[in-house]
mmCIF file of N, CA and C in Angstrom:
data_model
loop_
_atom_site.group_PDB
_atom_site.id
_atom_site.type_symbol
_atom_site.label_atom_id
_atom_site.label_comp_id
_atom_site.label_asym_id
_atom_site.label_seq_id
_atom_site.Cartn_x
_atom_site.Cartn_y
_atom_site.Cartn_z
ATOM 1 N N UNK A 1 16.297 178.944 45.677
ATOM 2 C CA UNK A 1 16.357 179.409 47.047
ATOM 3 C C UNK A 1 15.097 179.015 47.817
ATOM 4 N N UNK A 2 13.432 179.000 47.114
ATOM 5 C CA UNK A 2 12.779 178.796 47.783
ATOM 6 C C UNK A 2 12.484 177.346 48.131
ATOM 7 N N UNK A 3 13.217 176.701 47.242
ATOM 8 C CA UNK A 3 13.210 174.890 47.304
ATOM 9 C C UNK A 3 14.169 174.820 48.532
ATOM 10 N N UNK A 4 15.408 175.374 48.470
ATOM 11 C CA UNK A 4 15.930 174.578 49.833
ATOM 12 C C UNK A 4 15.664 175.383 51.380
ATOM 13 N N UNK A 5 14.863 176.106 51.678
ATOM 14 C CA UNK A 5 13.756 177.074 52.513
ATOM 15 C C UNK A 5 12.834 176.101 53.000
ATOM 16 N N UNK A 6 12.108 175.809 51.929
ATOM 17 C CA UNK A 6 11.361 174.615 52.052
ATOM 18 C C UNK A 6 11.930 173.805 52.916
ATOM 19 N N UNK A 7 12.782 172.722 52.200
ATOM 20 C CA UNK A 7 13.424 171.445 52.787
ATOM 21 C C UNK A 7 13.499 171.918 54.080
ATOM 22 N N UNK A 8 14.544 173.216 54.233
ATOM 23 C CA UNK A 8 14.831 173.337 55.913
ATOM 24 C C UNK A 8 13.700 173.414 56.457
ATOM 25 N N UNK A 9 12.302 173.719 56.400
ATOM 26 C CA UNK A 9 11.208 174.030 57.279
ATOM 27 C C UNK A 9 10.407 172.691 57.363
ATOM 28 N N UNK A 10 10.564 172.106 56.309
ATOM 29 C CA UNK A 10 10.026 170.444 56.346
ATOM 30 C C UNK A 10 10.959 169.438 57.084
ATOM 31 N N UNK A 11 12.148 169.519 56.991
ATOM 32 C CA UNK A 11 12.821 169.279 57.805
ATOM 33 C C UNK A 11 13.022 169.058 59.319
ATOM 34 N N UNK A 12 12.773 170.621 59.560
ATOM 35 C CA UNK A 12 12.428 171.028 60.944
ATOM 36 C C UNK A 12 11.435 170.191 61.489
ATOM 37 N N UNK A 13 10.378 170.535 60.420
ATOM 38 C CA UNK A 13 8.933 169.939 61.031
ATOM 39 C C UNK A 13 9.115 168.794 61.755
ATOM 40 N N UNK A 14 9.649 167.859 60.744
ATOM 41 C CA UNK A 14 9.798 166.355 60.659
ATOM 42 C C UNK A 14 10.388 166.330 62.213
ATOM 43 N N UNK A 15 11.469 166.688 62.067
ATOM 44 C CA UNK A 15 12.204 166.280 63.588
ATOM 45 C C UNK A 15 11.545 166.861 64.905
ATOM 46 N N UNK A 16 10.952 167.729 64.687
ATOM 47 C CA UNK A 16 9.848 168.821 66.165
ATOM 48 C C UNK A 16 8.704 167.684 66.088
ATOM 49 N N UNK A 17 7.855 167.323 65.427
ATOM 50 C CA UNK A 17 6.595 166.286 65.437
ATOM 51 C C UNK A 17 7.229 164.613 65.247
ATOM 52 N N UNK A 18 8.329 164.426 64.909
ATOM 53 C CA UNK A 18 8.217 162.776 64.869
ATOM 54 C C UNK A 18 8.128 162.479 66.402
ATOM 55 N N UNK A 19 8.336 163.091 67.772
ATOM 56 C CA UNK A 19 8.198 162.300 69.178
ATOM 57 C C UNK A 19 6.573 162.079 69.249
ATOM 58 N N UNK A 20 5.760 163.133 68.327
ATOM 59 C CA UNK A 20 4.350 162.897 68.707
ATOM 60 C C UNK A 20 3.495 161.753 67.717
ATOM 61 N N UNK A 21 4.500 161.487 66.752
ATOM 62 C CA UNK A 21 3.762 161.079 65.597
ATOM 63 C C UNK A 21 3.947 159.445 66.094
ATOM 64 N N UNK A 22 5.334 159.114 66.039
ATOM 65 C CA UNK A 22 6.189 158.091 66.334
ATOM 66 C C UNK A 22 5.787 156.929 67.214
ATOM 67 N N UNK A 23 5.188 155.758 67.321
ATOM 68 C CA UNK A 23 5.226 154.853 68.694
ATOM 69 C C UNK A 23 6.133 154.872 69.395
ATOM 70 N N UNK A 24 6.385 154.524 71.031
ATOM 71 C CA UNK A 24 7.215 154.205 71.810
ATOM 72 C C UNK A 24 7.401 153.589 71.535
ATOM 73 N N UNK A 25 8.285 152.823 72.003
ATOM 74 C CA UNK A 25 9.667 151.389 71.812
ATOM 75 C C UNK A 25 9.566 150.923 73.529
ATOM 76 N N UNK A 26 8.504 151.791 74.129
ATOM 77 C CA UNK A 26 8.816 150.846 75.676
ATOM 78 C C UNK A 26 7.517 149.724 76.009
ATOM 79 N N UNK A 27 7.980 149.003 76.594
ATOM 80 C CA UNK A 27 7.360 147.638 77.231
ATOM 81 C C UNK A 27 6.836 147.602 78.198
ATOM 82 N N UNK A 28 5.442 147.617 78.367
ATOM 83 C CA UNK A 28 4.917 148.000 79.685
ATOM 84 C C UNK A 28 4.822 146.487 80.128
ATOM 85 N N UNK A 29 5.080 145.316 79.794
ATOM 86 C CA UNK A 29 5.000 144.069 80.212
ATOM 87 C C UNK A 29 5.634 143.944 81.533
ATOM 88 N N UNK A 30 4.811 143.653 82.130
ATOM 89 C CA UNK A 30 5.209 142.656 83.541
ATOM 90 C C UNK A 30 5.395 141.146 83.387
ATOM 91 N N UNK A 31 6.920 140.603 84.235
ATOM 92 C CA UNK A 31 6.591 139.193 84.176
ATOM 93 C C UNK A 31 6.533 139.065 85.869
ATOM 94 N N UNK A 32 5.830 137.845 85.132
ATOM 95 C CA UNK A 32 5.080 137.360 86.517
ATOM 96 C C UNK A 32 5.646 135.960 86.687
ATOM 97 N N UNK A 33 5.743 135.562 87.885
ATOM 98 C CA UNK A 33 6.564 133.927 88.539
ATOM 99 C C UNK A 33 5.287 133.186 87.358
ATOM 100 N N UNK A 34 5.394 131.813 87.178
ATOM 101 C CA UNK A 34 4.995 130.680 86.784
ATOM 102 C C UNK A 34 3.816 130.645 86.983
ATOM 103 N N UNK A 35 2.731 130.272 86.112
ATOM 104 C CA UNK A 35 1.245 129.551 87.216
ATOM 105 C C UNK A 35 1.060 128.493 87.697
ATOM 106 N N UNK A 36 2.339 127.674 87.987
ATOM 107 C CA UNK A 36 2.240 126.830 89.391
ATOM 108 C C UNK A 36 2.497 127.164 90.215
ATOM 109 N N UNK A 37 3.634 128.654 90.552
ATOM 110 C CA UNK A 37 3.641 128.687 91.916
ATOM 111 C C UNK A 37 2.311 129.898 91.932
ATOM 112 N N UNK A 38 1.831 131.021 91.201
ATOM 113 C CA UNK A 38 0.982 131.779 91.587
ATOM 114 C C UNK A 38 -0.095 130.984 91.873
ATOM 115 N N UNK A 39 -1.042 131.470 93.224
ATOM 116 C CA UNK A 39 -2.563 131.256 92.982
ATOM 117 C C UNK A 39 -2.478 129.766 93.958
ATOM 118 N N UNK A 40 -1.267 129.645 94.794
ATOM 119 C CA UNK A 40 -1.247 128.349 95.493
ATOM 120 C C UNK A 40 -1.104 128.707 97.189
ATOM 121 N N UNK A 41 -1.128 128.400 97.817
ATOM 122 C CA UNK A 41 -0.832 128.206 99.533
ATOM 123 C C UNK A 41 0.499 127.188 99.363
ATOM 124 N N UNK A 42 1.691 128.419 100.183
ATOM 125 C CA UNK A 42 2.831 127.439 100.474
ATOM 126 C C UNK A 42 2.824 127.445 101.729
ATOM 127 N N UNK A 43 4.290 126.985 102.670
ATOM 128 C CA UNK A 43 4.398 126.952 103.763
ATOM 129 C C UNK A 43 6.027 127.592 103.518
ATOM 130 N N UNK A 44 5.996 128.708 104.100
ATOM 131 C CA UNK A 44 7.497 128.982 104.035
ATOM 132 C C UNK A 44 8.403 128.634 105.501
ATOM 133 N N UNK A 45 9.323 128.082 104.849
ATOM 134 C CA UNK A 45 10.286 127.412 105.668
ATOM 135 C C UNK A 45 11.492 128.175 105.784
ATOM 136 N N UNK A 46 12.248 127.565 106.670
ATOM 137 C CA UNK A 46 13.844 128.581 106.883
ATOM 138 C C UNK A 46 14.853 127.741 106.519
ATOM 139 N N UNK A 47 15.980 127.936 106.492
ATOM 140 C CA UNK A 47 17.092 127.243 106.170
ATOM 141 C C UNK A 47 17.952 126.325 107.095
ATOM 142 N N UNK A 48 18.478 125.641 107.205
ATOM 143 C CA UNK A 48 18.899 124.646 108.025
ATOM 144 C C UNK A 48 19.703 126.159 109.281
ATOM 145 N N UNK A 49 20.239 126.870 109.351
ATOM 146 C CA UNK A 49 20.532 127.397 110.369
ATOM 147 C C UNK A 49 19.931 128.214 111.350
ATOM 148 N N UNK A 50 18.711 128.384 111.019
ATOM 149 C CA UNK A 50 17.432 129.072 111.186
ATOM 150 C C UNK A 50 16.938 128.268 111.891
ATOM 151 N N UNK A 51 15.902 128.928 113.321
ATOM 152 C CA UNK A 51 14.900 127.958 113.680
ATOM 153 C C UNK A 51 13.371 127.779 112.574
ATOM 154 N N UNK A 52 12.541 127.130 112.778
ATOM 155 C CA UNK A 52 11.692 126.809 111.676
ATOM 156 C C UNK A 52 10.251 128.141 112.051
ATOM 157 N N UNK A 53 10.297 128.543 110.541
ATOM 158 C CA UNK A 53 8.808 128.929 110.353
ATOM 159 C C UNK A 53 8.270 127.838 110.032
ATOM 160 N N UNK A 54 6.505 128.371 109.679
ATOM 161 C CA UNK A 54 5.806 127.297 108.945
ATOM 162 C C UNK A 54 4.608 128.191 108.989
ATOM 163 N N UNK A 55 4.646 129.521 108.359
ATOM 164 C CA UNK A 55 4.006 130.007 107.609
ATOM 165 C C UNK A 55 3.117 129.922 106.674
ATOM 166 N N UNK A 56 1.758 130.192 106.389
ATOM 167 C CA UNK A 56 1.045 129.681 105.067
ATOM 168 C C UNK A 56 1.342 131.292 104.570
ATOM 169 N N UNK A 57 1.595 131.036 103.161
ATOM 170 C CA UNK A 57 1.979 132.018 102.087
ATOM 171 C C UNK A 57 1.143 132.069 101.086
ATOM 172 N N UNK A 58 0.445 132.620 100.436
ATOM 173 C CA UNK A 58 -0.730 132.826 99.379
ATOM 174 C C UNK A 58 0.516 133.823 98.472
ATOM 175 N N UNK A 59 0.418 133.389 96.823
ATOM 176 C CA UNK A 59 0.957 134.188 95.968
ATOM 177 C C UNK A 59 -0.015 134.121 95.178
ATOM 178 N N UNK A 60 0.111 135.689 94.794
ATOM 179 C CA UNK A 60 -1.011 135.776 93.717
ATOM 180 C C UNK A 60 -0.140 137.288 92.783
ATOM 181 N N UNK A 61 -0.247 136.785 91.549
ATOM 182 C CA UNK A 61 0.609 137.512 90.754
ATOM 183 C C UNK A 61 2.198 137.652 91.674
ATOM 184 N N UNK A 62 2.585 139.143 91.774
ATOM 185 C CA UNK A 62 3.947 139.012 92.392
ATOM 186 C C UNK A 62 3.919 139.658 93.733
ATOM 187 N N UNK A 63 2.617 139.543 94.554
ATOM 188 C CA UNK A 63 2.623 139.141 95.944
ATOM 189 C C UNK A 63 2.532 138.192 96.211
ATOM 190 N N UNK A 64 3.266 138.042 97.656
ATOM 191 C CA UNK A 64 3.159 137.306 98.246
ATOM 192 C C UNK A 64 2.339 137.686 100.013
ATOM 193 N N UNK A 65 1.364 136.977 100.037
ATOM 194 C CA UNK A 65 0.373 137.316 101.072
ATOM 195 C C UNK A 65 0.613 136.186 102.358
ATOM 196 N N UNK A 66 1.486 136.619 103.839
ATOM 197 C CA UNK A 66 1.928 135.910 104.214
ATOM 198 C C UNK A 66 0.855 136.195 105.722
ATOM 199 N N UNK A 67 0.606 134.914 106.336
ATOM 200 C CA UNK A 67 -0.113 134.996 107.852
ATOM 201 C C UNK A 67 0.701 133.976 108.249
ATOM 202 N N UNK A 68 1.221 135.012 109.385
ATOM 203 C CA UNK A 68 2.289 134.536 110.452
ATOM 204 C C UNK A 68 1.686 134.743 111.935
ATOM 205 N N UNK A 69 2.174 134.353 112.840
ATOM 206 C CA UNK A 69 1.610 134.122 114.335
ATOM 207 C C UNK A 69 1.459 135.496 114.853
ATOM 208 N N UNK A 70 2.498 136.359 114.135
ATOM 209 C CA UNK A 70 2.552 138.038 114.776
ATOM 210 C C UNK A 70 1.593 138.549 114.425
ATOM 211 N N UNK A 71 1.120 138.202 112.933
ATOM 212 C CA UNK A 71 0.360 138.867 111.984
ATOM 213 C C UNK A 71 0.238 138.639 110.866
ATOM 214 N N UNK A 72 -0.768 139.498 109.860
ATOM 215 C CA UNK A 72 -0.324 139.557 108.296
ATOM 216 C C UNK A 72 0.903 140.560 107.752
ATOM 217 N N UNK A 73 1.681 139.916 107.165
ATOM 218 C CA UNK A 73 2.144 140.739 105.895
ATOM 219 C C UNK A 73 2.303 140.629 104.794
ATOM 220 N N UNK A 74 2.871 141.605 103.684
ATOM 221 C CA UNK A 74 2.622 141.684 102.044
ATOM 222 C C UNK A 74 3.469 141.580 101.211
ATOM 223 N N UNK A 75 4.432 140.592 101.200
ATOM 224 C CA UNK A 75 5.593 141.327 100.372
ATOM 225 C C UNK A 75 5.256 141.083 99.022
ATOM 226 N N UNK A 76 6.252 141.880 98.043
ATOM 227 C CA UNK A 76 5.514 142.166 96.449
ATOM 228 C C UNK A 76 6.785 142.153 95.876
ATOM 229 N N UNK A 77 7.494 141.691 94.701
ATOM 230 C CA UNK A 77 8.381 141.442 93.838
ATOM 231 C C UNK A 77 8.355 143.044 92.792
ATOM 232 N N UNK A 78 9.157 143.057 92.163
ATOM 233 C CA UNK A 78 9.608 144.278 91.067
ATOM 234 C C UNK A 78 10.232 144.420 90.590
ATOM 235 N N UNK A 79 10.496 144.526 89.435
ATOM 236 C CA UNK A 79 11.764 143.974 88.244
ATOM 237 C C UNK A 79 11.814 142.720 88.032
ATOM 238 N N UNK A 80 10.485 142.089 88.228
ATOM 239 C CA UNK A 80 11.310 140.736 88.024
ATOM 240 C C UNK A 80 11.718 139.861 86.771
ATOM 241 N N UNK A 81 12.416 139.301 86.198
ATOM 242 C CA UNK A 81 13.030 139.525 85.016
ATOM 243 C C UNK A 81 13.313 137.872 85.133
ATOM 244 N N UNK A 82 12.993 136.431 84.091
ATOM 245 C CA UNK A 82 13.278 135.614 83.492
ATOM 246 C C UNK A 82 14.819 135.390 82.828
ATOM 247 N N UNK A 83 15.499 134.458 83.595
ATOM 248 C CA UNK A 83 16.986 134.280 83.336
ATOM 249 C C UNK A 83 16.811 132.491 82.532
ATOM 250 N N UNK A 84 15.714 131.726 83.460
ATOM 251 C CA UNK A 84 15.712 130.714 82.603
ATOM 252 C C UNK A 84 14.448 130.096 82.725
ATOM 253 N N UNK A 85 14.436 128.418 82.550
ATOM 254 C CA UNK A 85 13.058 128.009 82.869
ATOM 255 C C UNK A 85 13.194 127.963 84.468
ATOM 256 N N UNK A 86 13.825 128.006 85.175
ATOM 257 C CA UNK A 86 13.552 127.808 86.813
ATOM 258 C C UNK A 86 14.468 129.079 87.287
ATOM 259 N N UNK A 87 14.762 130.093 86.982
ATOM 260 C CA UNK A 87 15.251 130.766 87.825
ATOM 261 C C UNK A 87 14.929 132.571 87.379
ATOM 262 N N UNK A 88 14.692 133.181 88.610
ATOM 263 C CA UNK A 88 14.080 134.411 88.441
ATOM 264 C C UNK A 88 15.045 135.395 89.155
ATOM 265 N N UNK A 89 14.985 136.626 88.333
ATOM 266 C CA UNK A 89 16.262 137.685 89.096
ATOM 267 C C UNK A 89 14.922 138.681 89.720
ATOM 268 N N UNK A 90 14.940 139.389 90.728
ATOM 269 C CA UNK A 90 13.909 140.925 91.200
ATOM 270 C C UNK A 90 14.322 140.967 92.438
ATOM 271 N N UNK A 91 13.280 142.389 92.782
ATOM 272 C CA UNK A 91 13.586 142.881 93.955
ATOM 273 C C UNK A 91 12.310 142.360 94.924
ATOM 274 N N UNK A 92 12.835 141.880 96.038
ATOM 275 C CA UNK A 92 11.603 141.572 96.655
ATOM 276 C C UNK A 92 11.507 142.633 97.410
ATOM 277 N N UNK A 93 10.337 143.097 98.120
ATOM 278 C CA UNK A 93 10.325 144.666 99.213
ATOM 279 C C UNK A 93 9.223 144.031 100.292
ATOM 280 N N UNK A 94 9.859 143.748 101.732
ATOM 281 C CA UNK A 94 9.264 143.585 102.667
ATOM 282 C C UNK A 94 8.406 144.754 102.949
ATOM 283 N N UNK A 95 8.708 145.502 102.968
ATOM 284 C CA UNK A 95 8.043 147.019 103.202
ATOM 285 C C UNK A 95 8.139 148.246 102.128
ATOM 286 N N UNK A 96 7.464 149.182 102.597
ATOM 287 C CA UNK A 96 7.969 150.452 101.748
ATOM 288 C C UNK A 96 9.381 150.487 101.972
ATOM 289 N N UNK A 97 10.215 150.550 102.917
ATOM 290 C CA UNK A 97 11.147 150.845 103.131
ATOM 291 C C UNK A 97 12.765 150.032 103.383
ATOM 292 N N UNK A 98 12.115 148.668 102.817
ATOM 293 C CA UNK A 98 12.663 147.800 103.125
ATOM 294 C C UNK A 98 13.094 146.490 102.278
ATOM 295 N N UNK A 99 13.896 146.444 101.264
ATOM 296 C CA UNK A 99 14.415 145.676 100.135
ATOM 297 C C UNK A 99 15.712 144.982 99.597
ATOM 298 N N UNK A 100 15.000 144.306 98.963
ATOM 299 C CA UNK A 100 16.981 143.772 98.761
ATOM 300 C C UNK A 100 16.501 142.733 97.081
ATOM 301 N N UNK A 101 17.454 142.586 96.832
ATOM 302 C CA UNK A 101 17.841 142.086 95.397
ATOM 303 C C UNK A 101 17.723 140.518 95.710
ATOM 304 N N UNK A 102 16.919 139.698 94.938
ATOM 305 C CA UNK A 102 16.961 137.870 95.277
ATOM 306 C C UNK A 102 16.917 137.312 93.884
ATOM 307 N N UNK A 103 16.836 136.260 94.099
ATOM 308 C CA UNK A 103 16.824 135.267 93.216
ATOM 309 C C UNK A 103 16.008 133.976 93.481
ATOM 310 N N UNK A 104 14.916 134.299 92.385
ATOM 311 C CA UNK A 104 13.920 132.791 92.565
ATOM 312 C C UNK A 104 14.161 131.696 92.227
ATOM 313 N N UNK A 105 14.116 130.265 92.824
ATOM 314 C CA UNK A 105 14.894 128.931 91.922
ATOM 315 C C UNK A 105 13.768 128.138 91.980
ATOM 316 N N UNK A 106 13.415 127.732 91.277
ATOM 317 C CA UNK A 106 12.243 127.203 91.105
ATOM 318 C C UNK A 106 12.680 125.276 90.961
ATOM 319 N N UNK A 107 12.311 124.441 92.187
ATOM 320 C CA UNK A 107 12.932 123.196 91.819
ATOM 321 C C UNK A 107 11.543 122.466 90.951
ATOM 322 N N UNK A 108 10.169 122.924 91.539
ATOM 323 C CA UNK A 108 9.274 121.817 90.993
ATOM 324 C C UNK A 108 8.447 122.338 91.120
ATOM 325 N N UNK A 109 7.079 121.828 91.211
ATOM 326 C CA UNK A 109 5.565 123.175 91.044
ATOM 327 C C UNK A 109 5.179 123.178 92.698
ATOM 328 N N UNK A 110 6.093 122.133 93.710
ATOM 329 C CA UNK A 110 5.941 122.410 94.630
ATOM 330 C C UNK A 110 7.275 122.605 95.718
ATOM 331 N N UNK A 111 7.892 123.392 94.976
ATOM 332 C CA UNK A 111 9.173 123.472 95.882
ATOM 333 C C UNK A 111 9.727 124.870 94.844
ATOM 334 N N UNK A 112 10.151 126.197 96.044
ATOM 335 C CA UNK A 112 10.468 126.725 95.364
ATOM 336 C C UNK A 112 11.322 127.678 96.259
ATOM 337 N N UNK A 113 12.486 128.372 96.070
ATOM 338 C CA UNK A 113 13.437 128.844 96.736
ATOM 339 C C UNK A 113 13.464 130.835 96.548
ATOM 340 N N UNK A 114 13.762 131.223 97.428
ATOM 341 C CA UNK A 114 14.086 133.215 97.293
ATOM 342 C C UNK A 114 15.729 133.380 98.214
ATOM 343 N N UNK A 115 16.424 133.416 97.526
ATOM 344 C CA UNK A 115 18.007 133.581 98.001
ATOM 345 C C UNK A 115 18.174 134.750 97.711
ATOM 346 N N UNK A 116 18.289 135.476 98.735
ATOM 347 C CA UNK A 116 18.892 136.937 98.565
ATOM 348 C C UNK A 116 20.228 137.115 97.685
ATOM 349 N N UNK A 117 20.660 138.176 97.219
ATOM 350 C CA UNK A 117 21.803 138.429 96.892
ATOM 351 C C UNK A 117 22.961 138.578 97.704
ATOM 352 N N UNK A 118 22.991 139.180 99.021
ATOM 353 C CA UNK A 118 24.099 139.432 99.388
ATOM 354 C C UNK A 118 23.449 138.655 100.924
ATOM 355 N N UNK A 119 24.294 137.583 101.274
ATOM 356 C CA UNK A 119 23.695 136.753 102.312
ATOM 357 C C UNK A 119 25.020 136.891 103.332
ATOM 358 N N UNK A 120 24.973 137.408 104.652
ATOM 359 C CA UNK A 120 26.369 137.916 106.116
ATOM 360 C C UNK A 120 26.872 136.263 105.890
ATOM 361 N N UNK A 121 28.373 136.398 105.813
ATOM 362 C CA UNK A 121 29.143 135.108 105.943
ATOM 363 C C UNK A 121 29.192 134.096 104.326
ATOM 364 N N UNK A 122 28.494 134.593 103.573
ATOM 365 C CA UNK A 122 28.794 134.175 102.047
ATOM 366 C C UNK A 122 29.356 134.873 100.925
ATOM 367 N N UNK A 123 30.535 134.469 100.531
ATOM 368 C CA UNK A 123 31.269 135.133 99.611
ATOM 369 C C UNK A 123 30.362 135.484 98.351
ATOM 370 N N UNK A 124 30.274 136.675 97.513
ATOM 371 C CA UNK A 124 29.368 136.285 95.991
ATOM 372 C C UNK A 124 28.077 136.436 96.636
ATOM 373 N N UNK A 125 27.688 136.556 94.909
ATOM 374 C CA UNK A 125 26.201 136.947 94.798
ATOM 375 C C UNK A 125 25.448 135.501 94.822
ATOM 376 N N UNK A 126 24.170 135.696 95.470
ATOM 377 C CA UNK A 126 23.059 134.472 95.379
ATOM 378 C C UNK A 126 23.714 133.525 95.323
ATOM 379 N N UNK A 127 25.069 133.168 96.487
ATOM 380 C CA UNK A 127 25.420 131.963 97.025
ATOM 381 C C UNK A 127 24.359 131.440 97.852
ATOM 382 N N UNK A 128 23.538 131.389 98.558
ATOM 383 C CA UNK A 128 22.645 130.987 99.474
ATOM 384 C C UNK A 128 21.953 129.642 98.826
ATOM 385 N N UNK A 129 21.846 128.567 100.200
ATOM 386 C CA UNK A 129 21.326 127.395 99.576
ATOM 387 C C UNK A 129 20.280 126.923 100.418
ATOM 388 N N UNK A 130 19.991 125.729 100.263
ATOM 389 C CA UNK A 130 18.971 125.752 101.667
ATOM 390 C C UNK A 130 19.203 125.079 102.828
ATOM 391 N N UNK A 131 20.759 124.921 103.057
ATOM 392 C CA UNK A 131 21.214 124.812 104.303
ATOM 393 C C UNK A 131 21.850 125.915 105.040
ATOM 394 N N UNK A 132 21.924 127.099 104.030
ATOM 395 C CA UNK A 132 21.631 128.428 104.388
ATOM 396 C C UNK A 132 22.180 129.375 103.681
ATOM 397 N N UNK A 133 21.040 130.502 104.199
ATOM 398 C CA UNK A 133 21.011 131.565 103.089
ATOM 399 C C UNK A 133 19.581 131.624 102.385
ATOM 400 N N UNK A 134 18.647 130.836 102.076
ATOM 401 C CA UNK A 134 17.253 130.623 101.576
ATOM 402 C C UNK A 134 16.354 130.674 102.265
ATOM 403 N N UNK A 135 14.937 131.119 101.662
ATOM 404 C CA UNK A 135 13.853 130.942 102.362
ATOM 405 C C UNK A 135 13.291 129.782 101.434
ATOM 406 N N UNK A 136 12.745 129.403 101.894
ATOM 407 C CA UNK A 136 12.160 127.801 101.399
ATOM 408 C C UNK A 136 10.445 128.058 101.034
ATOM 409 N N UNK A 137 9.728 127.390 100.051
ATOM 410 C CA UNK A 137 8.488 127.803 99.948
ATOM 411 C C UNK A 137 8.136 126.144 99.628
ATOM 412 N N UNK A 138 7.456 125.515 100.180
ATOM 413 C CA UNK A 138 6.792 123.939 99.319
ATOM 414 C C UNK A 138 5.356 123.832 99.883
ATOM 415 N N UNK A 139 4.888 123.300 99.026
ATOM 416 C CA UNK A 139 3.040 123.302 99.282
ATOM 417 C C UNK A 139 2.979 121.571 100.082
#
């Protein structure tokens, strides 16, 4: 009787202390775009239906640090997640309050594409090309 008393209280133990004893299993890893496009000056461009920016864009890690004629702004990537060697799934966030789901396509170390997911007048996800639907980035 006092052997299986035991077990149940060792037992117990085991399962009440293994969350403290135990490592996590989570991944605090961030991925980050390529180091050809981080750490460069682009010029972001618009898509053939668009009239033209020509923006200089500074990325550094997964901002993007943009000076435009109005002003500066910051946008910053999150979730962003590796699908292949040239193409990136995340959320880009113009603002606190202000986001949407894209897709990075990476053609070359100086040409590189952000196609939203859901683009007015395109059927499907991350149809957008760069005669429209894309923002355009090339150094």
């Amino acid at each position: 009787m006092r052997k299986v008393n035991s077990l149940i209280a060792l037992s117990l133990a085991t399962v009440t202390l293994s969350p403290f004893v135990l490592p996590t299993t989570a991944s605090a890893k961030t991925t980050y775009l390529p180091s050809t496009i981080r750490h460069h000056t682009w010029y972001r461009l618009t898509d053939g239906a668009q009239g033209g920016f020509h923006d200089k864009t500074r990325v550094k890690g997964n901002k993007l640090h943009l000076r435009t004629a109005a002003g500066n702004a910051q946008w910053y990537f999150t979730g962003l997640k590796r699908h292949s060697k040239t193409i990136y799934y995340g959320c880009l966030h113009y603002s606190k309050k202000s986001s949407q789901p894209v897709k990075v396509k990476i053609f070359s170390t100086k040409h590189f594409d952000i196609v939203p997911k859901h683009i007015h007048g395109l059927k499907g996800n991350y149809t957008g090309n760069e005669q429209y639907g894309a923002t355009i980035f090339k150094r």
